[in-house]
PDB file of C-alpha atoms and ligand atoms in Angstrom:
ATOM      1  CA  GLN A  18     -36.713  19.605  47.854  1.00 77.00           C
ATOM      2  CA  GLU A  19     -34.338  22.284  46.711  1.00 84.00           C
ATOM      3  CA  LYS A  20     -34.090  26.017  47.470  1.00 85.00           C
ATOM      4  CA  PRO A  21     -36.157  28.061  47.204  1.00 87.00           C
ATOM      5  CA  TYR A  22     -38.288  25.545  49.091  1.00 85.00           C
ATOM      6  CA  PRO A  23     -41.964  25.369  48.072  1.00 87.00           C
ATOM      7  CA  ASN A  24     -44.632  25.756  50.727  1.00 83.00           C
ATOM      8  CA  MET A  25     -46.385  22.625  51.977  1.00 81.00           C
ATOM      9  CA  THR A  26     -49.353  22.905  49.605  1.00 85.00           C
ATOM     10  CA  VAL A  27     -47.152  23.222  46.519  1.00 88.00           C
ATOM     11  CA  ALA A  28     -44.856  20.429  47.670  1.00 86.00           C
ATOM     12  CA  ALA A  29     -47.796  18.118  48.328  1.00 84.00           C
ATOM     13  CA  ALA A  30     -49.228  18.803  44.864  1.00 86.00           C
ATOM     14  CA  GLY A  31     -46.093  17.220  43.411  1.00 82.00           C
ATOM     15  CA  GLU A  32     -46.335  14.200  45.691  1.00 85.00           C
ATOM     16  CA  LYS A  33     -45.938  10.859  43.938  1.00 90.00           C
ATOM     17  CA  VAL A  34     -48.478   8.243  45.044  1.00 92.00           C
ATOM     18  CA  HIS A  35     -47.780   4.534  44.611  1.00 94.00           C
ATOM     19  CA  THR A  36     -50.088   1.588  45.286  1.00 95.00           C
ATOM     20  CA  TYR A  37     -48.558  -1.604  46.619  1.00 94.00           C
ATOM     21  CA  ALA A  38     -50.354  -4.930  46.985  1.00 93.00           C
ATOM     22  CA  ASN A  39     -49.297  -8.170  48.622  1.00 91.00           C
ATOM     23  CA  VAL A  40     -46.120  -6.579  49.968  1.00 93.00           C
ATOM     24  CA  THR A  41     -44.596  -7.387  53.321  1.00 92.00           C
ATOM     25  CA  GLY A  42     -42.757  -4.837  55.347  1.00 93.00           C
ATOM     26  CA  THR A  43     -42.761  -2.679  58.398  1.00 93.00           C
ATOM     27  CA  VAL A  44     -45.011   0.235  59.312  1.00 93.00           C
ATOM     28  CA  VAL A  45     -43.642   2.768  61.735  1.00 93.00           C
ATOM     29  CA  GLY A  46     -45.376   5.873  62.956  1.00 91.00           C
ATOM     30  CA  PHE A  47     -46.978   7.710  65.765  1.00 88.00           C
ATOM     31  CA  TYR A  48     -50.333   8.969  66.951  1.00 90.00           C
ATOM     32  CA  THR A  49     -50.823  12.602  67.838  1.00 89.00           C
ATOM     33  CA  PRO A  50     -53.743  13.324  70.170  1.00 90.00           C
ATOM     34  CA  VAL A  51     -55.868  16.444  69.738  1.00 91.00           C
ATOM     35  CA  PHE A  52     -54.469  18.151  72.821  1.00 89.00           C
ATOM     36  CA  ILE A  53     -51.077  18.620  71.141  1.00 85.00           C
ATOM     37  CA  GLN A  54     -52.434  19.440  67.687  1.00 82.00           C
ATOM     38  CA  ASP A  55     -50.187  22.498  67.423  1.00 77.00           C
ATOM     39  CA  LEU A  56     -47.102  20.258  67.422  1.00 79.00           C
ATOM     40  CA  ASN A  57     -48.165  17.803  64.742  1.00 79.00           C
ATOM     41  CA  THR A  58     -51.067  16.593  62.627  1.00 82.00           C
ATOM     42  CA  VAL A  59     -53.757  14.954  64.729  1.00 87.00           C
ATOM     43  CA  GLY A  60     -54.184  11.227  64.262  1.00 90.00           C
ATOM     44  CA  TYR A  61     -51.930   8.522  62.936  1.00 91.00           C
ATOM     45  CA  HIS A  62     -48.838   9.360  60.879  1.00 91.00           C
ATOM     46  CA  LEU A  63     -47.461   6.168  59.405  1.00 94.00           C
ATOM     47  CA  HIS A  64     -44.625   5.279  57.063  1.00 95.00           C
ATOM     48  CA  PHE A  65     -43.961   1.964  55.307  1.00 96.00           C
ATOM     49  CA  LEU A  66     -40.739   0.199  54.360  1.00 97.00           C
ATOM     50  CA  SER A  67     -40.887  -3.057  52.402  1.00 97.00           C
ATOM     51  CA  ASP A  68     -38.852  -6.003  53.660  1.00 96.00           C
ATOM     52  CA  ASP A  69     -36.531  -5.715  50.637  1.00 97.00           C
ATOM     53  CA  HIS A  70     -36.177  -1.934  51.191  1.00 98.00           C
ATOM     54  CA  THR A  71     -37.248  -1.126  47.609  1.00 97.00           C
ATOM     55  CA  MET A  72     -40.674   0.396  48.416  1.00 96.00           C
ATOM     56  CA  GLY A  73     -41.908   2.750  51.024  1.00 95.00           C
ATOM     57  CA  GLY A  74     -42.986   6.162  52.104  1.00 94.00           C
ATOM     58  CA  HIS A  75     -45.791   7.987  53.809  1.00 92.00           C
ATOM     59  CA  ILE A  76     -48.965   5.895  54.040  1.00 94.00           C
ATOM     60  CA  LEU A  77     -52.210   7.424  52.802  1.00 92.00           C
ATOM     61  CA  ASP A  78     -54.291   4.258  53.303  1.00 93.00           C
ATOM     62  CA  MET A  79     -53.695   0.588  53.945  1.00 93.00           C
ATOM     63  CA  THR A  80     -55.320  -2.744  54.611  1.00 92.00           C
ATOM     64  CA  VAL A  81     -53.647  -5.046  57.107  1.00 89.00           C
ATOM     65  CA  PRO A  82     -54.183  -8.829  57.009  1.00 89.00           C
ATOM     66  CA  ALA A  83     -55.768 -10.316  60.115  1.00 91.00           C
ATOM     67  CA  ASN A  84     -52.662 -12.408  60.890  1.00 89.00           C
ATOM     68  CA  SER A  85     -50.357  -9.368  61.072  1.00 88.00           C
ATOM     69  CA  SER A  86     -48.600  -8.457  64.266  1.00 88.00           C
ATOM     70  CA  VAL A  87     -48.802  -5.002  65.763  1.00 86.00           C
ATOM     71  CA  GLU A  88     -46.633  -3.603  68.517  1.00 88.00           C
ATOM     72  CA  TYR A  89     -46.976  -0.192  70.065  1.00 86.00           C
ATOM     73  CA  ASP A  90     -45.328   1.919  72.685  1.00 87.00           C
ATOM     74  CA  ILE A  91     -47.017   4.503  74.829  1.00 87.00           C
ATOM     75  CA  THR A  92     -44.499   7.325  74.889  1.00 84.00           C
ATOM     76  CA  PRO A  93     -45.000   9.798  77.724  1.00 86.00           C
ATOM     77  CA  TYR A  94     -42.692  12.431  76.240  1.00 86.00           C
ATOM     78  CA  TYR A  95     -40.633  13.337  73.209  1.00 84.00           C
ATOM     79  CA  THR A  96     -38.158  16.047  72.326  1.00 90.00           C
ATOM     80  CA  VAL A  97     -38.517  18.515  69.465  1.00 86.00           C
ATOM     81  CA  ALA A  98     -35.209  20.030  68.341  1.00 92.00           C
ATOM     82  CA  LEU A  99     -35.488  23.250  66.353  1.00 91.00           C
ATOM     83  CA  PRO A 100     -32.651  24.942  64.435  1.00 94.00           C
ATOM     84  CA  THR A 101     -31.029  27.799  66.315  1.00 95.00           C
ATOM     85  CA  SER A 102     -29.324  29.329  63.277  1.00 94.00           C
ATOM     86  CA  GLY A 103     -29.823  29.711  59.554  1.00 92.00           C
ATOM     87  CA  ALA A 104     -32.991  30.419  57.605  1.00 86.00           C
ATOM     88  CA  PHE A 105     -35.295  28.850  60.185  1.00 87.00           C
ATOM     89  CA  THR A 106     -34.619  31.595  62.716  1.00 92.00           C
ATOM     90  CA  GLY A 107     -35.883  34.219  60.257  1.00 89.00           C
ATOM     91  CA  THR A 108     -38.948  32.295  59.157  1.00 86.00           C
ATOM     92  CA  ASN A 109     -42.370  33.698  59.998  1.00 84.00           C
ATOM     93  CA  LEU A 110     -43.996  30.928  62.009  1.00 83.00           C
ATOM     94  CA  THR A 111     -47.076  32.861  63.060  1.00 88.00           C
ATOM     95  CA  ALA A 112     -49.307  31.751  60.183  1.00 82.00           C
ATOM     96  CA  ASN A 113     -52.175  29.384  61.013  1.00 81.00           C
ATOM     97  CA  MET A 114     -51.355  26.328  58.860  1.00 78.00           C
ATOM     98  CA  SER A 115     -54.315  24.182  59.966  1.00 77.00           C
ATOM     99  CA  GLY A 116     -56.188  24.620  56.673  1.00 80.00           C
ATOM    100  CA  ALA A 117     -53.145  23.761  54.563  1.00 79.00           C
ATOM    101  CA  VAL A 118     -52.322  20.788  56.771  1.00 75.00           C
ATOM    102  CA  ALA A 119     -55.881  19.482  56.525  1.00 75.00           C
ATOM    103  CA  ALA A 120     -55.816  19.819  52.731  1.00 77.00           C
ATOM    104  CA  VAL A 121     -52.500  17.999  52.428  1.00 77.00           C
ATOM    105  CA  GLU A 122     -53.459  15.185  54.800  1.00 70.00           C
ATOM    106  CA  GLN A 123     -56.586  14.187  52.860  1.00 65.00           C
TER     107      GLN A 123
HETATM  108 ZN1  LIG B  18     -45.195  11.094  56.533  1.00 73.35          ZN
END
């Protein structure tokens, strides 16, 4: 993205979607439970990177073969670092974005 940055809905409308089949790689992500829904989108947020590092991105849907391996880590805490200077400090963060987030995540 470049300045002036589009809002999330506009940015998502320009999202490029690719379909990959029979590709091996790594999926990394996290699960956000409902009780911290104000910090992130509820549910799984997963990204993919192919083994040859030529394909990847945010995952909208996937099918995983039965012989795949899955590892997970239960993380009891994480740190969110917010900018303390620049445009972020003047940004109005009081808007309820739940509707826009839901629309983008579909
Ligand atoms: Zn993502």
